[in-house]
mmCIF file of C-alpha atoms in Angstrom:
data_model
loop_
_atom_site.group_PDB
_atom_site.id
_atom_site.type_symbol
_atom_site.label_atom_id
_atom_site.label_comp_id
_atom_site.label_asym_id
_atom_site.label_seq_id
_atom_site.Cartn_x
_atom_site.Cartn_y
_atom_site.Cartn_z
ATOM 1 C CA MET A 30 94.584 26.666 45.909
ATOM 2 C CA PRO A 31 96.074 26.042 42.415
ATOM 3 C CA GLU A 32 93.663 25.604 39.539
ATOM 4 C CA GLU A 33 93.015 22.022 38.498
ATOM 5 C CA THR A 34 94.795 21.091 35.256
ATOM 6 C CA GLU A 35 93.027 19.348 32.384
ATOM 7 C CA GLN A 36 94.917 16.132 33.096
ATOM 8 C CA GLU A 37 93.842 16.246 36.743
ATOM 9 C CA THR A 38 90.232 16.858 35.720
ATOM 10 C CA ARG A 39 90.351 13.885 33.373
ATOM 11 C CA LYS A 40 91.791 11.521 35.976
ATOM 12 C CA ARG A 41 89.830 12.721 39.012
ATOM 13 C CA ARG A 42 86.458 13.379 37.438
ATOM 14 C CA ILE A 43 85.879 12.351 33.843
ATOM 15 C CA GLU A 44 87.510 8.934 33.817
ATOM 16 C CA HIS A 45 86.040 8.062 37.199
ATOM 17 C CA THR A 46 82.566 8.912 35.890
ATOM 18 C CA LEU A 47 83.015 6.883 32.705
ATOM 19 C CA GLU A 48 84.180 3.810 34.613
ATOM 20 C CA ALA A 49 81.413 4.123 37.213
ATOM 21 C CA ILE A 50 78.703 3.721 34.562
ATOM 22 C CA GLY A 51 80.277 0.837 32.673
ATOM 23 C CA TRP A 52 82.813 2.237 30.198
ATOM 24 C CA LYS A 53 86.222 0.526 30.414
ATOM 25 C CA LEU A 54 89.156 2.935 30.013
ATOM 26 C CA ILE A 55 91.940 1.809 27.703
ATOM 27 C CA LYS A 56 94.893 3.451 25.986
ATOM 28 C CA TYR A 57 94.896 3.613 22.205
ATOM 29 C CA HIS A 58 96.957 0.859 20.554
ATOM 30 C CA GLU A 59 97.522 1.059 16.820
ATOM 31 C CA SER A 60 97.851 -2.725 16.599
ATOM 32 C CA LYS A 61 94.426 -3.433 18.125
ATOM 33 C CA HIS A 62 91.426 -3.520 15.812
ATOM 34 C CA LEU A 63 88.168 -1.874 16.869
ATOM 35 C CA SER A 64 86.382 -5.236 16.687
ATOM 36 C CA SER A 65 88.137 -6.252 19.910
ATOM 37 C CA TYR A 66 86.467 -3.477 21.920
ATOM 38 C CA LEU A 67 83.145 -3.655 23.767
ATOM 39 C CA PHE A 68 81.973 -0.776 25.981
ATOM 40 C CA HIS A 69 85.436 0.769 25.943
ATOM 41 C CA ALA A 70 86.525 4.390 26.210
ATOM 42 C CA ILE A 71 89.711 4.653 24.147
ATOM 43 C CA GLU A 72 92.001 7.477 25.218
ATOM 44 C CA GLU A 73 93.584 9.810 22.653
ATOM 45 C CA TYR A 74 91.958 8.151 19.661
ATOM 46 C CA PRO A 75 93.451 9.531 16.404
ATOM 47 C CA THR A 76 91.296 11.258 13.784
ATOM 48 C CA SER A 77 92.279 13.107 10.621
ATOM 49 C CA ASN A 78 91.671 16.325 12.584
ATOM 50 C CA GLY A 79 93.788 15.349 15.591
ATOM 51 C CA PRO A 80 93.386 13.008 18.566
ATOM 52 C CA VAL A 81 90.097 13.111 20.438
ATOM 53 C CA ASP A 82 90.258 12.688 24.208
ATOM 54 C CA TYR A 83 87.977 9.626 24.341
ATOM 55 C CA ALA A 84 86.236 7.474 21.743
ATOM 56 C CA LEU A 85 83.361 5.389 23.116
ATOM 57 C CA VAL A 86 83.182 2.022 21.362
ATOM 58 C CA ASP A 87 80.337 -0.504 21.375
ATOM 59 C CA GLN A 88 80.689 -3.840 19.576
ATOM 60 C CA GLY A 89 83.622 -2.646 17.527
ATOM 61 C CA GLN A 90 82.006 0.615 16.395
ATOM 62 C CA ILE A 91 82.822 4.140 17.536
ATOM 63 C CA ILE A 92 79.474 5.608 18.537
ATOM 64 C CA ALA A 93 80.487 8.673 20.570
ATOM 65 C CA LEU A 94 83.372 11.062 21.141
ATOM 66 C CA VAL A 95 84.238 12.967 24.312
ATOM 67 C CA GLU A 96 86.153 16.239 24.361
ATOM 68 C CA ALA A 97 87.487 17.014 27.847
ATOM 69 C CA LYS A 98 88.489 20.352 29.336
ATOM 70 C CA LYS A 99 89.791 21.400 32.720
ATOM 71 C CA LEU A 100 87.349 22.188 35.506
ATOM 72 C CA GLY A 101 87.662 25.941 35.078
ATOM 73 C CA THR A 102 86.651 25.883 31.397
ATOM 74 C CA GLY A 103 83.026 26.022 30.288
ATOM 75 C CA PRO A 104 82.416 23.036 27.981
ATOM 76 C CA GLN A 105 79.508 24.305 25.875
ATOM 77 C CA ASN A 106 81.575 26.057 23.221
ATOM 78 C CA VAL A 107 84.022 23.144 23.137
ATOM 79 C CA LEU A 108 81.373 21.003 21.449
ATOM 80 C CA VAL A 109 82.435 22.572 18.140
ATOM 81 C CA GLN A 110 85.827 20.948 18.615
ATOM 82 C CA ALA A 111 84.150 17.575 19.174
ATOM 83 C CA GLN A 112 82.199 18.102 15.941
ATOM 84 C CA ARG A 113 85.450 18.610 14.073
ATOM 85 C CA TYR A 114 86.822 15.343 15.439
ATOM 86 C CA ALA A 115 83.559 13.610 14.517
ATOM 87 C CA GLN A 116 84.133 14.648 10.905
ATOM 88 C CA GLY A 117 87.640 13.189 11.000
ATOM 89 C CA VAL A 118 86.941 9.657 12.273
ATOM 90 C CA LYS A 119 88.417 7.322 9.659
ATOM 91 C CA ASP A 120 87.411 3.898 11.000
ATOM 92 C CA SER A 121 83.681 4.383 10.546
ATOM 93 C CA THR A 122 81.045 3.201 8.095
ATOM 94 C CA PHE A 123 78.637 5.944 9.191
ATOM 95 C CA ASP A 124 78.100 9.303 7.553
ATOM 96 C CA PHE A 125 75.573 11.765 8.945
ATOM 97 C CA ASP A 126 76.018 14.813 6.712
ATOM 98 C CA GLY A 127 79.776 14.541 7.151
ATOM 99 C CA PHE A 128 79.806 13.394 10.781
ATOM 100 C CA ARG A 129 81.193 9.873 11.179
ATOM 101 C CA VAL A 130 79.854 9.111 14.670
ATOM 102 C CA HIS A 131 76.408 9.265 16.244
ATOM 103 C CA PHE A 132 76.993 11.264 19.429
ATOM 104 C CA ILE A 133 79.429 13.767 20.923
ATOM 105 C CA TYR A 134 80.067 15.132 24.430
ATOM 106 C CA SER A 135 82.083 17.982 25.864
ATOM 107 C CA THR A 136 82.692 18.197 29.596
ATOM 108 C CA ASN A 137 84.818 19.676 32.365
ATOM 109 C CA GLY A 138 83.928 16.806 34.692
ATOM 110 C CA VAL A 139 81.011 18.670 36.277
ATOM 111 C CA VAL A 140 79.070 20.189 33.383
ATOM 112 C CA PHE A 141 78.211 17.973 30.402
ATOM 113 C CA TRP A 142 77.037 18.944 26.916
ATOM 114 C CA PHE A 143 75.721 16.430 24.404
ATOM 115 C CA GLN A 144 74.596 16.330 20.778
ATOM 116 C CA ASP A 145 73.019 13.639 18.613
ATOM 117 C CA LEU A 146 74.590 14.132 15.186
ATOM 118 C CA ARG A 147 72.303 11.802 13.244
ATOM 119 C CA ARG A 148 69.731 14.483 12.438
ATOM 120 C CA SER A 149 70.617 17.668 10.599
ATOM 121 C CA ASP A 150 68.277 19.675 12.855
ATOM 122 C CA SER A 151 69.695 18.322 16.114
ATOM 123 C CA ARG A 152 70.516 20.777 18.870
ATOM 124 C CA SER A 153 73.185 20.488 21.528
ATOM 125 C CA ARG A 154 71.896 20.292 25.077
ATOM 126 C CA LYS A 155 73.107 20.139 28.629
ATOM 127 C CA VAL A 156 72.768 16.704 30.257
ATOM 128 C CA SER A 157 73.367 15.398 33.760
ATOM 129 C CA GLY A 158 76.270 13.185 32.703
ATOM 130 C CA PHE A 159 77.464 10.532 30.288
ATOM 131 C CA HIS A 160 74.992 7.919 29.109
ATOM 132 C CA THR A 161 75.575 4.316 30.088
ATOM 133 C CA PRO A 162 76.558 1.839 27.356
ATOM 134 C CA GLY A 163 73.057 0.380 27.510
ATOM 135 C CA ALA A 164 71.416 3.797 27.231
ATOM 136 C CA LEU A 165 73.497 4.733 24.186
ATOM 137 C CA ARG A 166 72.726 1.392 22.573
ATOM 138 C CA GLU A 167 69.031 2.017 23.176
ATOM 139 C CA MET A 168 69.330 5.457 21.586
ATOM 140 C CA LEU A 169 71.027 3.884 18.577
ATOM 141 C CA GLY A 170 68.002 1.664 18.057
ATOM 142 C CA LYS A 171 65.563 4.562 18.079
ATOM 143 C CA ASP A 172 64.413 5.814 14.677
ATOM 144 C CA VAL A 173 62.837 9.238 15.222
ATOM 145 C CA GLU A 174 61.895 9.545 11.558
ATOM 146 C CA ALA A 175 59.983 6.257 11.721
ATOM 147 C CA CYS A 176 58.202 7.466 14.870
ATOM 148 C CA CYS A 177 57.161 10.675 13.129
ATOM 149 C CA ASN A 178 55.911 8.685 10.155
ATOM 150 C CA TRP A 179 53.802 6.622 12.561
ATOM 151 C CA PHE A 180 52.232 9.811 13.952
ATOM 152 C CA LYS A 181 51.358 10.925 10.409
ATOM 153 C CA ASP A 182 50.071 7.520 9.303
ATOM 154 C CA ASN A 183 47.970 7.080 12.454
ATOM 155 C CA PRO A 184 46.194 10.401 13.086
ATOM 156 C CA ASN A 185 44.420 10.742 16.411
ATOM 157 C CA ARG A 186 40.710 10.140 15.821
ATOM 158 C CA HIS A 187 39.722 9.083 19.316
ATOM 159 C CA PRO A 188 35.911 9.343 19.660
ATOM 160 C CA ARG A 189 36.057 10.351 23.345
ATOM 161 C CA LEU A 190 38.441 13.231 22.807
ATOM 162 C CA ARG A 191 37.144 16.665 21.888
ATOM 163 C CA PRO A 192 38.655 18.560 18.956
ATOM 164 C CA TYR A 193 40.774 20.813 21.199
ATOM 165 C CA GLN A 194 42.140 17.745 23.006
ATOM 166 C CA ILE A 195 43.142 16.150 19.712
ATOM 167 C CA ASP A 196 44.672 19.470 18.660
ATOM 168 C CA ALA A 197 46.786 19.391 21.835
ATOM 169 C CA ASN A 198 48.073 15.897 21.007
ATOM 170 C CA ASP A 199 48.788 16.941 17.425
ATOM 171 C CA ALA A 200 50.711 20.015 18.584
ATOM 172 C CA VAL A 201 52.923 17.913 20.858
ATOM 173 C CA GLU A 202 53.676 15.446 18.078
ATOM 174 C CA ASP A 203 54.443 18.227 15.602
ATOM 175 C CA ALA A 204 56.877 19.722 18.124
ATOM 176 C CA ILE A 205 58.543 16.338 18.656
ATOM 177 C CA CYS A 206 59.061 15.899 14.928
ATOM 178 C CA ALA A 207 60.497 19.424 14.770
ATOM 179 C CA GLY A 208 63.199 18.344 17.212
ATOM 180 C CA LYS A 209 61.857 20.042 20.338
ATOM 181 C CA ARG A 210 62.312 18.352 23.703
ATOM 182 C CA GLN A 211 60.076 20.344 26.062
ATOM 183 C CA MET A 212 56.440 21.268 25.582
ATOM 184 C CA MET A 213 53.934 22.817 27.962
ATOM 185 C CA LEU A 214 50.194 22.267 27.632
ATOM 186 C CA ALA A 215 48.205 24.780 29.666
ATOM 187 C CA MET A 216 44.628 23.631 30.258
ATOM 188 C CA GLY A 217 41.956 24.811 32.634
ATOM 189 C CA THR A 218 40.119 22.794 35.265
ATOM 190 C CA GLY A 219 37.580 20.364 33.842
ATOM 191 C CA MET A 220 38.931 20.414 30.294
ATOM 192 C CA GLY A 221 40.068 16.790 30.362
ATOM 193 C CA LYS A 222 43.806 17.239 30.717
ATOM 194 C CA THR A 223 44.308 13.782 32.239
ATOM 195 C CA TYR A 224 42.714 12.058 29.252
ATOM 196 C CA VAL A 225 44.802 14.214 26.914
ATOM 197 C CA ILE A 226 47.968 13.034 28.582
ATOM 198 C CA VAL A 227 46.888 9.382 28.764
ATOM 199 C CA SER A 228 46.124 9.519 25.047
ATOM 200 C CA GLN A 229 49.490 11.172 24.394
ATOM 201 C CA ILE A 230 51.389 8.638 26.468
ATOM 202 C CA TYR A 231 49.760 5.779 24.582
ATOM 203 C CA ARG A 232 50.730 7.311 21.239
ATOM 204 C CA LEU A 233 54.308 7.914 22.402
ATOM 205 C CA LEU A 234 54.611 4.283 23.473
ATOM 206 C CA LYS A 235 52.788 2.884 20.461
ATOM 207 C CA SER A 236 55.022 4.802 18.033
ATOM 208 C CA SER A 237 58.115 3.627 19.975
ATOM 209 C CA PHE A 238 59.199 7.227 20.468
ATOM 210 C CA ALA A 239 59.248 6.680 24.243
ATOM 211 C CA LYS A 240 59.715 3.572 26.332
ATOM 212 C CA ARG A 241 59.781 4.795 29.934
ATOM 213 C CA ILE A 242 57.518 7.664 30.908
ATOM 214 C CA LEU A 243 57.320 9.392 34.281
ATOM 215 C CA PHE A 244 53.881 10.866 35.043
ATOM 216 C CA LEU A 245 54.707 13.321 37.829
ATOM 217 C CA VAL A 246 52.131 15.248 39.874
ATOM 218 C CA ASP A 247 52.250 17.356 43.027
ATOM 219 C CA ARG A 248 49.522 15.635 45.079
ATOM 220 C CA ARG A 249 48.525 12.060 45.884
ATOM 221 C CA ALA A 250 44.948 12.785 44.842
ATOM 222 C CA LEU A 251 46.135 13.735 41.349
ATOM 223 C CA ALA A 252 48.297 10.624 41.155
ATOM 224 C CA ALA A 253 45.294 8.497 42.120
ATOM 225 C CA GLN A 254 43.207 10.309 39.511
ATOM 226 C CA ALA A 255 45.817 9.513 36.864
ATOM 227 C CA VAL A 256 45.954 5.842 37.868
ATOM 228 C CA ASN A 257 42.176 5.655 37.576
ATOM 229 C CA ALA A 258 42.313 7.300 34.134
ATOM 230 C CA PHE A 259 44.824 4.725 32.929
ATOM 231 C CA ALA A 260 42.561 1.958 34.230
ATOM 232 C CA THR A 261 39.345 3.239 32.623
ATOM 233 C CA PHE A 262 40.195 5.207 29.473
ATOM 234 C CA GLU A 263 40.026 3.150 26.279
ATOM 235 C CA VAL A 264 42.929 4.259 24.095
ATOM 236 C CA GLU A 265 41.481 2.191 21.268
ATOM 237 C CA TYR A 266 38.079 0.568 20.943
ATOM 238 C CA GLY A 267 37.804 -2.036 23.707
ATOM 239 C CA LEU A 268 41.463 -1.606 24.683
ATOM 240 C CA LYS A 269 42.893 0.087 27.762
ATOM 241 C CA ILE A 270 46.504 1.214 27.855
ATOM 242 C CA GLU A 271 47.412 -1.121 30.723
ATOM 243 C CA GLN A 272 46.357 -4.077 28.559
ATOM 244 C CA THR A 273 49.131 -3.223 26.097
ATOM 245 C CA PHE A 274 51.806 -1.534 28.211
ATOM 246 C CA GLU A 275 52.843 -1.805 31.841
ATOM 247 C CA VAL A 276 51.510 0.974 34.075
ATOM 248 C CA TYR A 277 52.877 1.287 37.611
ATOM 249 C CA SER A 278 52.547 3.760 40.431
ATOM 250 C CA GLN A 279 53.609 4.541 43.953
ATOM 251 C CA ARG A 280 51.723 2.943 46.831
ATOM 252 C CA PHE A 281 48.267 4.281 47.642
ATOM 253 C CA GLN A 282 45.659 3.919 50.333
ATOM 254 C CA LYS A 283 42.012 3.229 49.621
ATOM 255 C CA GLY A 284 41.142 6.745 50.793
ATOM 256 C CA ASP A 285 43.199 8.277 47.978
ATOM 257 C CA PHE A 286 40.532 7.195 45.492
ATOM 258 C CA GLU A 287 37.015 8.499 45.002
ATOM 259 C CA GLU A 288 34.131 6.277 46.021
ATOM 260 C CA GLY A 289 33.348 3.917 43.171
ATOM 261 C CA ASP A 290 36.783 4.185 41.568
ATOM 262 C CA ALA A 291 38.626 0.977 40.832
ATOM 263 C CA PHE A 292 41.355 0.401 43.426
ATOM 264 C CA ASN A 293 43.954 -1.790 41.780
ATOM 265 C CA PRO A 294 47.174 0.209 41.364
ATOM 266 C CA GLN A 295 50.217 -1.814 40.344
ATOM 267 C CA VAL A 296 53.281 -0.869 42.387
ATOM 268 C CA SER A 297 56.453 -0.615 40.335
ATOM 269 C CA PRO A 298 59.075 -3.328 40.900
ATOM 270 C CA ASN A 299 62.170 -1.818 42.486
ATOM 271 C CA SER A 300 64.383 -3.060 39.657
ATOM 272 C CA TYR A 301 62.378 -1.047 37.123
ATOM 273 C CA LEU A 302 63.509 2.155 38.831
ATOM 274 C CA THR A 303 67.006 1.151 39.936
ATOM 275 C CA ASP A 304 68.112 -0.949 36.970
ATOM 276 C CA PRO A 305 65.810 -0.480 33.949
ATOM 277 C CA GLN A 306 66.738 -2.654 31.000
ATOM 278 C CA PRO A 307 66.617 -1.589 27.331
ATOM 279 C CA GLY A 308 63.552 -3.749 26.719
ATOM 280 C CA HIS A 309 61.525 -2.242 29.557
ATOM 281 C CA ALA A 310 58.587 -0.120 28.380
ATOM 282 C CA PHE A 311 56.378 1.236 31.139
ATOM 283 C CA VAL A 312 54.677 4.235 32.728
ATOM 284 C CA TYR A 313 55.354 5.252 36.326
ATOM 285 C CA VAL A 314 52.865 7.507 38.129
ATOM 286 C CA CYS A 315 53.941 9.220 41.333
ATOM 287 C CA THR A 316 54.116 12.489 43.221
ATOM 288 C CA ILE A 317 57.093 14.824 43.307
ATOM 289 C CA GLN A 318 57.520 13.961 46.984
ATOM 290 C CA ARG A 319 57.612 10.221 46.284
ATOM 291 C CA MET A 320 60.084 10.646 43.457
ATOM 292 C CA ARG A 321 62.326 12.700 45.715
ATOM 293 C CA VAL A 322 62.308 9.797 48.180
ATOM 294 C CA ASN A 323 63.105 7.360 45.358
ATOM 295 C CA VAL A 324 66.076 9.427 44.222
ATOM 296 C CA SER A 325 67.327 10.009 47.784
ATOM 297 C CA ALA A 326 67.080 6.298 48.548
ATOM 298 C CA GLY A 327 69.073 5.587 45.419
ATOM 299 C CA ARG A 328 71.809 7.972 46.495
ATOM 300 C CA ILE A 329 72.060 6.493 49.970
ATOM 301 C CA LEU A 330 71.444 2.778 49.475
ATOM 302 C CA LEU A 331 72.547 1.854 45.977
ATOM 303 C CA LYS A 332 76.044 1.158 44.768
ATOM 304 C CA PRO A 333 77.511 4.094 42.827
ATOM 305 C CA GLN A 334 77.318 2.335 39.461
ATOM 306 C CA ILE A 335 73.691 1.295 40.053
ATOM 307 C CA LYS A 336 72.734 4.749 41.308
ATOM 308 C CA THR A 337 74.182 6.351 38.206
ATOM 309 C CA ARG A 338 72.397 3.849 35.994
ATOM 310 C CA MET A 339 69.104 4.695 37.678
ATOM 311 C CA MET A 340 69.592 8.394 37.009
ATOM 312 C CA LYS A 341 70.789 8.016 33.420
ATOM 313 C CA ALA A 342 68.666 5.171 32.096
ATOM 314 C CA MET A 343 65.235 6.532 32.993
ATOM 315 C CA PRO A 344 65.116 9.466 30.615
ATOM 316 C CA LEU A 345 62.478 12.164 30.762
ATOM 317 C CA LYS A 346 61.874 12.720 27.068
ATOM 318 C CA LEU A 347 59.229 15.380 27.503
ATOM 319 C CA THR A 348 58.134 17.813 30.172
ATOM 320 C CA TYR A 349 54.412 18.354 30.645
ATOM 321 C CA GLN A 350 53.040 21.062 32.899
ATOM 322 C CA PHE A 351 49.385 21.723 33.541
ATOM 323 C CA MET A 352 47.644 24.735 34.982
ATOM 324 C CA HIS A 353 44.611 24.140 37.171
ATOM 325 C CA SER A 354 43.103 27.382 36.000
ATOM 326 C CA ILE A 355 43.669 29.818 33.174
#
């Protein structure tokens, strides 16, 4: 079977994916001003360093570039080429240390690499696919520096947390501000890991660093324990997290909770998982098994564009793993 050409990869895979999540494909026209474009992917957009395969435009502004390669080419190293195009965009008011757009992608239609160019310490990373227009717009509105300043200006002094628990929260926040995306906290049984994570989730939401957080566990009993912690732990004096932010979970039975525990879990509305909007800020607690069902149901029942939106618009900003013993 002959190898797929770059043009075939673009038509069969890349352009289909862009259109499925809300980007409208259009050829470049010199006579058309950028202000006439909204959620468009402009093909062969000219830069001073040559034409880039696709320029993603939102409200008349180029916010991302896409460099495409044929299926048989690994796209990771191609990101350097996208960086060069990002330096050559002329119709831009932005300048991030020489880069004139916010985001870049490189892809062969199956593997996707992405980089946020706004921070000098940003690292490229592999992602599951293109972001939707709404997801990119939400990322544009996020000021990581302001979030880090909030962490510094509001140190964790929670009276119910022990010093080592506060140290754990501080370490996570320091790592976030250093540009890291994955952290693992290893804590032994009985050391209060659930309260550590509830405290951390509140601070992530309060600082606006995160809006949608998935609290994933491997057993229903642990999910019920987490729901109870959200319902009882005061994140500030006289204030529980669910009084400020929405906290949802999978369905439970009364027997999943210990005797005397409050039994009032709030089941997540389906639309929060299948079509989250930029303004939605919430926590979702569930088991790995339940989340697998959610994702499978999305693949089978939802329209392709809605399924893709579900997968792209509910980002997992951080990965937490806990050990039950040391």
